[in-house]
């Protein structure tokens, strides 16, 4: 195995608790697509990895979109005639519809109801609602809370502001040997919600940390951006960087205990699609794969036809496919430290394959070389995987005609990439292969 699979169990469980600890640290912050909660979150990320925080002013045009006014909130509540807070933003930031305009008024329960959101099918959960591009206000609460409110007059206060400011996003670039880039993007605009989306933020930050400590053929660019408008804004200002993206992944909902679920890029057969599928297929564990659709996370923007970047989306349980999605039940108890660590390990395997995938030329293309003479055939007696190693060498020798990469060979042979890579390494040591120049079309 590769990546952190080699780590002893104690280091692995330590990693799991560190990733989970970062989620705990970020959980209380009231995030949105703009504002101080988002900035504060980016500063927490910046404390762990080198991160440039960009501020794009309100009103900036980004293709067909405009950077909105900045939203900030200090307090919000609904109080009864005795002045008791019956809905309180201080208890949970989900209680206020995200991007609510400021309000201060008295209303009857009947009038108030038009602004209240509940989930009758889960009477103890509070829903998460937003109103980014339409001036309105509202509160979210559990059905049980709503049912307990007596008729009467209520005071409604939302101490928010919606003013010219900026949209913040974070960018971390780990330079590699080549200018070809790997893009890893995660949205960071949800308030106190864990799987969607603190799991993506935390795993991306730890992934950046792990990759920073490794030699890199590719340059890695991590984006911590507000959903939709953040990706659109980034793309509108970074068309050059976008043109250098060779492989990419959007990370979201990666902390629950469900099996991995992968959404292919719009191209459908990009190397990132092939590598993720190859590793899932050889993992021996259940997984789901779906084709690209223009609905989901920011792969929608990266895979819009004017860019058509090779960017897939990795989840565990897909958004909308778990009952806790966009509710108060997507909390710290819903994400699992070991699942977070396993996601990180899987991602390191993915990038390990991408880093090591290349083409070779057989230096002995006329009939098979005599492997036994070189100690490569049946010399390694006693190893249960000797047969696989020999088979892998025969495949690598046969297909190393300059037209096939190691990933091509792994796919065609049905053997795992790691076996093919090791075989190529053994053949290279014995001067039976020559590495071909890495092709980088910039
Ligand atoms: Zn979401």
PDB file of N, CA, C and O in Angstrom, residues 375-438:
ATOM      1  N   UNK A 375      17.728 -12.376 -12.709  1.00  0.00           N
ATOM      2  CA  UNK A 375      17.206 -12.560 -11.348  1.00  0.00           C
ATOM      3  C   UNK A 375      15.807 -11.997 -11.155  1.00  0.00           C
ATOM      4  O   UNK A 375      15.375 -11.731 -10.032  1.00  0.00           O
ATOM      5  N   UNK A 376      15.091 -11.825 -12.256  1.00  0.00           N
ATOM      6  CA  UNK A 376      13.754 -11.237 -12.132  1.00  0.00           C
ATOM      7  C   UNK A 376      12.651 -12.280 -12.233  1.00  0.00           C
ATOM      8  O   UNK A 376      11.489 -11.972 -12.038  1.00  0.00           O
ATOM      9  N   UNK A 377      13.018 -13.535 -12.542  1.00  0.00           N
ATOM     10  CA  UNK A 377      11.981 -14.523 -12.788  1.00  0.00           C
ATOM     11  C   UNK A 377      12.163 -15.708 -11.847  1.00  0.00           C
ATOM     12  O   UNK A 377      13.213 -16.365 -11.866  1.00  0.00           O
ATOM     13  N   UNK A 378      11.163 -15.960 -11.043  1.00  0.00           N
ATOM     14  CA  UNK A 378      11.172 -17.088 -10.086  1.00  0.00           C
ATOM     15  C   UNK A 378      12.373 -17.108  -9.153  1.00  0.00           C
ATOM     16  O   UNK A 378      12.621 -18.062  -8.483  1.00  0.00           O
ATOM     17  N   UNK A 379      13.150 -16.064  -9.163  1.00  0.00           N
ATOM     18  CA  UNK A 379      14.251 -15.966  -8.220  1.00  0.00           C
ATOM     19  C   UNK A 379      13.686 -15.584  -6.856  1.00  0.00           C
ATOM     20  O   UNK A 379      14.257 -15.887  -5.836  1.00  0.00           O
ATOM     21  N   UNK A 380      12.575 -14.936  -6.912  1.00  0.00           N
ATOM     22  CA  UNK A 380      12.005 -14.389  -5.687  1.00  0.00           C
ATOM     23  C   UNK A 380      11.076 -15.447  -5.084  1.00  0.00           C
ATOM     24  O   UNK A 380       9.933 -15.179  -4.771  1.00  0.00           O
ATOM     25  N   UNK A 381      11.585 -16.685  -5.001  1.00  0.00           N
ATOM     26  CA  UNK A 381      10.773 -17.780  -4.494  1.00  0.00           C
ATOM     27  C   UNK A 381      10.272 -17.498  -3.086  1.00  0.00           C
ATOM     28  O   UNK A 381      10.921 -16.797  -2.320  1.00  0.00           O
ATOM     29  N   UNK A 382       9.119 -18.047  -2.768  1.00  0.00           N
ATOM     30  CA  UNK A 382       8.602 -17.888  -1.416  1.00  0.00           C
ATOM     31  C   UNK A 382       7.685 -16.691  -1.274  1.00  0.00           C
ATOM     32  O   UNK A 382       6.907 -16.612  -0.338  1.00  0.00           O
ATOM     33  N   UNK A 383       7.784 -15.764  -2.191  1.00  0.00           N
ATOM     34  CA  UNK A 383       6.879 -14.611  -2.117  1.00  0.00           C
ATOM     35  C   UNK A 383       5.539 -14.989  -2.745  1.00  0.00           C
ATOM     36  O   UNK A 383       5.505 -15.394  -3.903  1.00  0.00           O
ATOM     37  N   UNK A 384       4.456 -14.877  -1.974  1.00  0.00           N
ATOM     38  CA  UNK A 384       3.164 -15.270  -2.547  1.00  0.00           C
ATOM     39  C   UNK A 384       2.787 -14.398  -3.740  1.00  0.00           C
ATOM     40  O   UNK A 384       2.017 -14.808  -4.588  1.00  0.00           O
ATOM     41  N   UNK A 385       3.362 -13.191  -3.828  1.00  0.00           N
ATOM     42  CA  UNK A 385       2.967 -12.307  -4.918  1.00  0.00           C
ATOM     43  C   UNK A 385       3.933 -12.395  -6.102  1.00  0.00           C
ATOM     44  O   UNK A 385       3.899 -11.566  -7.000  1.00  0.00           O
ATOM     45  N   UNK A 386       4.810 -13.448  -6.092  1.00  0.00           N
ATOM     46  CA  UNK A 386       5.801 -13.560  -7.167  1.00  0.00           C
ATOM     47  C   UNK A 386       5.125 -13.621  -8.530  1.00  0.00           C
ATOM     48  O   UNK A 386       5.573 -12.988  -9.482  1.00  0.00           O
ATOM     49  N   UNK A 387       4.036 -14.371  -8.593  1.00  0.00           N
ATOM     50  CA  UNK A 387       3.353 -14.524  -9.878  1.00  0.00           C
ATOM     51  C   UNK A 387       2.827 -13.183 -10.383  1.00  0.00           C
ATOM     52  O   UNK A 387       2.928 -12.873 -11.559  1.00  0.00           O
ATOM     53  N   UNK A 388       2.260 -12.411  -9.471  1.00  0.00           N
ATOM     54  CA  UNK A 388       1.739 -11.087  -9.840  1.00  0.00           C
ATOM     55  C   UNK A 388       2.890 -10.212 -10.318  1.00  0.00           C
ATOM     56  O   UNK A 388       2.783  -9.511 -11.315  1.00  0.00           O
ATOM     57  N   UNK A 389       4.010 -10.274  -9.630  1.00  0.00           N
ATOM     58  CA  UNK A 389       5.158  -9.432 -10.010  1.00  0.00           C
ATOM     59  C   UNK A 389       5.661  -9.804 -11.394  1.00  0.00           C
ATOM     60  O   UNK A 389       6.011  -8.937 -12.193  1.00  0.00           O
ATOM     61  N   UNK A 390       5.702 -11.122 -11.666  1.00  0.00           N
ATOM     62  CA  UNK A 390       6.179 -11.543 -12.988  1.00  0.00           C
ATOM     63  C   UNK A 390       5.196 -11.125 -14.070  1.00  0.00           C
ATOM     64  O   UNK A 390       5.581 -10.618 -15.123  1.00  0.00           O
ATOM     65  N   UNK A 391       3.931 -11.345 -13.782  1.00  0.00           N
ATOM     66  CA  UNK A 391       2.901 -10.979 -14.753  1.00  0.00           C
ATOM     67  C   UNK A 391       2.951  -9.470 -15.025  1.00  0.00           C
ATOM     68  O   UNK A 391       2.867  -9.019 -16.172  1.00  0.00           O
ATOM     69  N   UNK A 392       3.127  -8.707 -13.947  1.00  0.00           N
ATOM     70  CA  UNK A 392       3.188  -7.247 -14.089  1.00  0.00           C
ATOM     71  C   UNK A 392       4.381  -6.856 -14.958  1.00  0.00           C
ATOM     72  O   UNK A 392       4.282  -5.980 -15.822  1.00  0.00           O
ATOM     73  N   UNK A 393       5.520  -7.532 -14.769  1.00  0.00           N
ATOM     74  CA  UNK A 393       6.704  -7.216 -15.592  1.00  0.00           C
ATOM     75  C   UNK A 393       6.445  -7.518 -17.059  1.00  0.00           C
ATOM     76  O   UNK A 393       6.812  -6.747 -17.948  1.00  0.00           O
ATOM     77  N   UNK A 394       5.777  -8.658 -17.328  1.00  0.00           N
ATOM     78  CA  UNK A 394       5.492  -9.019 -18.721  1.00  0.00           C
ATOM     79  C   UNK A 394       4.566  -7.989 -19.375  1.00  0.00           C
ATOM     80  O   UNK A 394       4.761  -7.610 -20.525  1.00  0.00           O
ATOM     81  N   UNK A 395       3.586  -7.525 -18.604  1.00  0.00           N
ATOM     82  CA  UNK A 395       2.680  -6.498 -19.143  1.00  0.00           C
ATOM     83  C   UNK A 395       3.423  -5.189 -19.412  1.00  0.00           C
ATOM     84  O   UNK A 395       3.244  -4.562 -20.456  1.00  0.00           O
ATOM     85  N   UNK A 396       4.258  -4.794 -18.452  1.00  0.00           N
ATOM     86  CA  UNK A 396       4.983  -3.529 -18.621  1.00  0.00           C
ATOM     87  C   UNK A 396       5.911  -3.622 -19.833  1.00  0.00           C
ATOM     88  O   UNK A 396       5.970  -2.714 -20.670  1.00  0.00           O
ATOM     89  N   UNK A 397       6.611  -4.760 -19.973  1.00  0.00           N
ATOM     90  CA  UNK A 397       7.525  -4.923 -21.115  1.00  0.00           C
ATOM     91  C   UNK A 397       6.747  -4.888 -22.426  1.00  0.00           C
ATOM     92  O   UNK A 397       7.157  -4.272 -23.400  1.00  0.00           O
ATOM     93  N   UNK A 398       5.588  -5.549 -22.418  1.00  0.00           N
ATOM     94  CA  UNK A 398       4.840  -5.636 -23.676  1.00  0.00           C
ATOM     95  C   UNK A 398       4.229  -4.307 -24.095  1.00  0.00           C
ATOM     96  O   UNK A 398       4.195  -3.969 -25.270  1.00  0.00           O
ATOM     97  N   UNK A 399       3.742  -3.559 -23.124  1.00  0.00           N
ATOM     98  CA  UNK A 399       3.024  -2.326 -23.487  1.00  0.00           C
ATOM     99  C   UNK A 399       3.884  -1.058 -23.413  1.00  0.00           C
ATOM    100  O   UNK A 399       3.397   0.025 -23.734  1.00  0.00           O
ATOM    101  N   UNK A 400       5.137  -1.217 -23.019  1.00  0.00           N
ATOM    102  CA  UNK A 400       5.993  -0.023 -22.977  1.00  0.00           C
ATOM    103  C   UNK A 400       6.554   0.256 -24.367  1.00  0.00           C
ATOM    104  O   UNK A 400       7.748   0.104 -24.628  1.00  0.00           O
ATOM    105  N   UNK A 401       5.656   0.676 -25.225  1.00  0.00           N
ATOM    106  CA  UNK A 401       6.019   0.973 -26.611  1.00  0.00           C
ATOM    107  C   UNK A 401       5.948   2.475 -26.865  1.00  0.00           C
ATOM    108  O   UNK A 401       5.925   2.933 -27.990  1.00  0.00           O
ATOM    109  N   UNK A 402       5.858   3.235 -25.748  1.00  0.00           N
ATOM    110  CA  UNK A 402       5.802   4.687 -25.887  1.00  0.00           C
ATOM    111  C   UNK A 402       4.383   5.199 -26.008  1.00  0.00           C
ATOM    112  O   UNK A 402       4.147   6.400 -25.955  1.00  0.00           O
ATOM    113  N   UNK A 403       3.435   4.291 -26.185  1.00  0.00           N
ATOM    114  CA  UNK A 403       2.045   4.738 -26.367  1.00  0.00           C
ATOM    115  C   UNK A 403       1.183   4.478 -25.139  1.00  0.00           C
ATOM    116  O   UNK A 403       0.019   4.854 -25.113  1.00  0.00           O
ATOM    117  N   UNK A 404       1.731   3.775 -24.164  1.00  0.00           N
ATOM    118  CA  UNK A 404       0.926   3.407 -22.993  1.00  0.00           C
ATOM    119  C   UNK A 404       1.571   3.898 -21.708  1.00  0.00           C
ATOM    120  O   UNK A 404       2.763   3.684 -21.493  1.00  0.00           O
ATOM    121  N   UNK A 405       0.755   4.488 -20.850  1.00  0.00           N
ATOM    122  CA  UNK A 405       1.246   4.894 -19.531  1.00  0.00           C
ATOM    123  C   UNK A 405       1.095   3.716 -18.572  1.00  0.00           C
ATOM    124  O   UNK A 405       0.418   2.718 -18.888  1.00  0.00           O
ATOM    125  N   UNK A 406       1.686   3.853 -17.394  1.00  0.00           N
ATOM    126  CA  UNK A 406       1.531   2.789 -16.388  1.00  0.00           C
ATOM    127  C   UNK A 406       0.057   2.599 -16.034  1.00  0.00           C
ATOM    128  O   UNK A 406      -0.394   1.485 -15.779  1.00  0.00           O
ATOM    129  N   UNK A 407      -0.707   3.697 -16.042  1.00  0.00           N
ATOM    130  CA  UNK A 407      -2.145   3.575 -15.746  1.00  0.00           C
ATOM    131  C   UNK A 407      -2.847   2.787 -16.857  1.00  0.00           C
ATOM    132  O   UNK A 407      -3.695   1.931 -16.572  1.00  0.00           O
ATOM    133  N   UNK A 408      -2.480   3.040 -18.114  1.00  0.00           N
ATOM    134  CA  UNK A 408      -3.049   2.259 -19.225  1.00  0.00           C
ATOM    135  C   UNK A 408      -2.773   0.770 -19.003  1.00  0.00           C
ATOM    136  O   UNK A 408      -3.641  -0.076 -19.200  1.00  0.00           O
ATOM    137  N   UNK A 409      -1.519   0.495 -18.596  1.00  0.00           N
ATOM    138  CA  UNK A 409      -1.105  -0.910 -18.437  1.00  0.00           C
ATOM    139  C   UNK A 409      -1.870  -1.546 -17.271  1.00  0.00           C
ATOM    140  O   UNK A 409      -2.324  -2.685 -17.368  1.00  0.00           O
ATOM    141  N   UNK A 410      -2.020  -0.785 -16.184  1.00  0.00           N
ATOM    142  CA  UNK A 410      -2.767  -1.310 -15.026  1.00  0.00           C
ATOM    143  C   UNK A 410      -4.206  -1.627 -15.437  1.00  0.00           C
ATOM    144  O   UNK A 410      -4.738  -2.693 -15.117  1.00  0.00           O
ATOM    145  N   UNK A 411      -4.817  -0.713 -16.163  1.00  0.00           N
ATOM    146  CA  UNK A 411      -6.210  -0.934 -16.575  1.00  0.00           C
ATOM    147  C   UNK A 411      -6.321  -2.143 -17.497  1.00  0.00           C
ATOM    148  O   UNK A 411      -7.197  -2.979 -17.341  1.00  0.00           O
ATOM    149  N   UNK A 412      -5.422  -2.234 -18.475  1.00  0.00           N
ATOM    150  CA  UNK A 412      -5.534  -3.312 -19.465  1.00  0.00           C
ATOM    151  C   UNK A 412      -5.205  -4.670 -18.866  1.00  0.00           C
ATOM    152  O   UNK A 412      -5.800  -5.678 -19.220  1.00  0.00           O
ATOM    153  N   UNK A 413      -4.259  -4.707 -17.921  1.00  0.00           N
ATOM    154  CA  UNK A 413      -3.853  -5.987 -17.329  1.00  0.00           C
ATOM    155  C   UNK A 413      -4.790  -6.443 -16.226  1.00  0.00           C
ATOM    156  O   UNK A 413      -4.807  -7.615 -15.870  1.00  0.00           O
ATOM    157  N   UNK A 414      -5.537  -5.497 -15.649  1.00  0.00           N
ATOM    158  CA  UNK A 414      -6.385  -5.842 -14.505  1.00  0.00           C
ATOM    159  C   UNK A 414      -5.601  -5.886 -13.208  1.00  0.00           C
ATOM    160  O   UNK A 414      -6.139  -6.180 -12.147  1.00  0.00           O
ATOM    161  N   UNK A 415      -4.295  -5.581 -13.282  1.00  0.00           N
ATOM    162  CA  UNK A 415      -3.473  -5.563 -12.062  1.00  0.00           C
ATOM    163  C   UNK A 415      -3.530  -4.173 -11.429  1.00  0.00           C
ATOM    164  O   UNK A 415      -3.852  -3.198 -12.104  1.00  0.00           O
ATOM    165  N   UNK A 416      -3.201  -4.108 -10.142  1.00  0.00           N
ATOM    166  CA  UNK A 416      -3.287  -2.795  -9.503  1.00  0.00           C
ATOM    167  C   UNK A 416      -2.082  -1.932  -9.885  1.00  0.00           C
ATOM    168  O   UNK A 416      -1.011  -2.448 -10.211  1.00  0.00           O
ATOM    169  N   UNK A 417      -2.269  -0.636  -9.865  1.00  0.00           N
ATOM    170  CA  UNK A 417      -1.236   0.308 -10.303  1.00  0.00           C
ATOM    171  C   UNK A 417       0.065   0.078  -9.557  1.00  0.00           C
ATOM    172  O   UNK A 417       1.146   0.147 -10.134  1.00  0.00           O
ATOM    173  N   UNK A 418      -0.043  -0.215  -8.260  1.00  0.00           N
ATOM    174  CA  UNK A 418       1.153  -0.360  -7.447  1.00  0.00           C
ATOM    175  C   UNK A 418       2.036  -1.507  -7.951  1.00  0.00           C
ATOM    176  O   UNK A 418       3.261  -1.388  -7.979  1.00  0.00           O
ATOM    177  N   UNK A 419       1.393  -2.621  -8.355  1.00  0.00           N
ATOM    178  CA  UNK A 419       2.157  -3.760  -8.875  1.00  0.00           C
ATOM    179  C   UNK A 419       2.842  -3.376 -10.184  1.00  0.00           C
ATOM    180  O   UNK A 419       4.010  -3.719 -10.425  1.00  0.00           O
ATOM    181  N   UNK A 420       2.130  -2.634 -11.026  1.00  0.00           N
ATOM    182  CA  UNK A 420       2.682  -2.207 -12.316  1.00  0.00           C
ATOM    183  C   UNK A 420       3.845  -1.238 -12.097  1.00  0.00           C
ATOM    184  O   UNK A 420       4.894  -1.333 -12.734  1.00  0.00           O
ATOM    185  N   UNK A 421       3.659  -0.328 -11.156  1.00  0.00           N
ATOM    186  CA  UNK A 421       4.709   0.658 -10.873  1.00  0.00           C
ATOM    187  C   UNK A 421       5.976  -0.028 -10.342  1.00  0.00           C
ATOM    188  O   UNK A 421       7.088   0.285 -10.738  1.00  0.00           O
ATOM    189  N   UNK A 422       5.773  -1.009  -9.439  1.00  0.00           N
ATOM    190  CA  UNK A 422       6.932  -1.734  -8.893  1.00  0.00           C
ATOM    191  C   UNK A 422       7.652  -2.513  -9.974  1.00  0.00           C
ATOM    192  O   UNK A 422       8.882  -2.556 -10.024  1.00  0.00           O
ATOM    193  N   UNK A 423       6.865  -3.133 -10.870  1.00  0.00           N
ATOM    194  CA  UNK A 423       7.474  -3.897 -11.960  1.00  0.00           C
ATOM    195  C   UNK A 423       8.297  -2.958 -12.842  1.00  0.00           C
ATOM    196  O   UNK A 423       9.429  -3.283 -13.222  1.00  0.00           O
ATOM    197  N   UNK A 424       7.748  -1.790 -13.133  1.00  0.00           N
ATOM    198  CA  UNK A 424       8.481  -0.823 -13.960  1.00  0.00           C
ATOM    199  C   UNK A 424       9.773  -0.419 -13.257  1.00  0.00           C
ATOM    200  O   UNK A 424      10.827  -0.296 -13.897  1.00  0.00           O
ATOM    201  N   UNK A 425       9.712  -0.269 -11.949  1.00  0.00           N
ATOM    202  CA  UNK A 425      10.906   0.092 -11.181  1.00  0.00           C
ATOM    203  C   UNK A 425      11.971  -0.991 -11.275  1.00  0.00           C
ATOM    204  O   UNK A 425      13.153  -0.701 -11.491  1.00  0.00           O
ATOM    205  N   UNK A 426      11.560  -2.269 -11.153  1.00  0.00           N
ATOM    206  CA  UNK A 426      12.518  -3.378 -11.242  1.00  0.00           C
ATOM    207  C   UNK A 426      13.146  -3.447 -12.638  1.00  0.00           C
ATOM    208  O   UNK A 426      14.349  -3.675 -12.783  1.00  0.00           O
ATOM    209  N   UNK A 427      12.310  -3.239 -13.656  1.00  0.00           N
ATOM    210  CA  UNK A 427      12.810  -3.320 -15.044  1.00  0.00           C
ATOM    211  C   UNK A 427      13.757  -2.155 -15.353  1.00  0.00           C
ATOM    212  O   UNK A 427      14.741  -2.321 -16.056  1.00  0.00           O
ATOM    213  N   UNK A 428      13.439  -1.024 -14.774  1.00  0.00           N
ATOM    214  CA  UNK A 428      14.277   0.156 -14.969  1.00  0.00           C
ATOM    215  C   UNK A 428      15.665  -0.075 -14.368  1.00  0.00           C
ATOM    216  O   UNK A 428      16.689   0.213 -14.993  1.00  0.00           O
ATOM    217  N   UNK A 429      15.675  -0.667 -13.161  1.00  0.00           N
ATOM    218  CA  UNK A 429      16.949  -0.957 -12.496  1.00  0.00           C
ATOM    219  C   UNK A 429      17.807  -1.905 -13.334  1.00  0.00           C
ATOM    220  O   UNK A 429      19.020  -1.868 -13.294  1.00  0.00           O
ATOM    221  N   UNK A 430      17.128  -2.782 -14.071  1.00  0.00           N
ATOM    222  CA  UNK A 430      17.835  -3.750 -14.901  1.00  0.00           C
ATOM    223  C   UNK A 430      18.052  -3.253 -16.332  1.00  0.00           C
ATOM    224  O   UNK A 430      18.344  -4.045 -17.226  1.00  0.00           O
ATOM    225  N   UNK A 431      17.842  -1.984 -16.515  1.00  0.00           N
ATOM    226  CA  UNK A 431      18.091  -1.337 -17.802  1.00  0.00           C
ATOM    227  C   UNK A 431      17.304  -1.943 -18.949  1.00  0.00           C
ATOM    228  O   UNK A 431      17.776  -2.049 -20.077  1.00  0.00           O
ATOM    229  N   UNK A 432      16.110  -2.405 -18.627  1.00  0.00           N
ATOM    230  CA  UNK A 432      15.241  -2.946 -19.674  1.00  0.00           C
ATOM    231  C   UNK A 432      14.221  -1.912 -20.138  1.00  0.00           C
ATOM    232  O   UNK A 432      13.474  -2.150 -21.079  1.00  0.00           O
ATOM    233  N   UNK A 433      14.137  -0.809 -19.432  1.00  0.00           N
ATOM    234  CA  UNK A 433      13.186   0.261 -19.775  1.00  0.00           C
ATOM    235  C   UNK A 433      13.910   1.588 -19.797  1.00  0.00           C
ATOM    236  O   UNK A 433      14.903   1.778 -19.102  1.00  0.00           O
ATOM    237  N   UNK A 434      13.302   2.505 -20.527  1.00  0.00           N
ATOM    238  CA  UNK A 434      13.810   3.878 -20.528  1.00  0.00           C
ATOM    239  C   UNK A 434      12.614   4.800 -20.279  1.00  0.00           C
ATOM    240  O   UNK A 434      11.590   4.645 -20.942  1.00  0.00           O
ATOM    241  N   UNK A 435      12.740   5.710 -19.298  1.00  0.00           N
ATOM    242  CA  UNK A 435      11.580   6.603 -19.073  1.00  0.00           C
ATOM    243  C   UNK A 435      11.446   7.590 -20.225  1.00  0.00           C
ATOM    244  O   UNK A 435      12.443   8.091 -20.726  1.00  0.00           O
ATOM    245  N   UNK A 436      10.231   7.840 -20.632  1.00  0.00           N
ATOM    246  CA  UNK A 436       9.995   8.834 -21.679  1.00  0.00           C
ATOM    247  C   UNK A 436       9.836  10.194 -21.028  1.00  0.00           C
ATOM    248  O   UNK A 436       9.384  10.307 -19.889  1.00  0.00           O
ATOM    249  N   UNK A 437      10.189  11.190 -21.759  1.00  0.00           N
ATOM    250  CA  UNK A 437      10.062  12.565 -21.291  1.00  0.00           C
ATOM    251  C   UNK A 437       8.624  12.803 -20.850  1.00  0.00           C
ATOM    252  O   UNK A 437       7.684  12.428 -21.544  1.00  0.00           O
ATOM    253  N   UNK A 438       8.449  13.427 -19.673  1.00  0.00           N
ATOM    254  CA  UNK A 438       7.092  13.752 -19.238  1.00  0.00           C
ATOM    255  C   UNK A 438       6.562  14.843 -20.137  1.00  0.00           C
ATOM    256  O   UNK A 438       7.221  15.851 -20.373  1.00  0.00           O
TER     257      UNK A 438
END
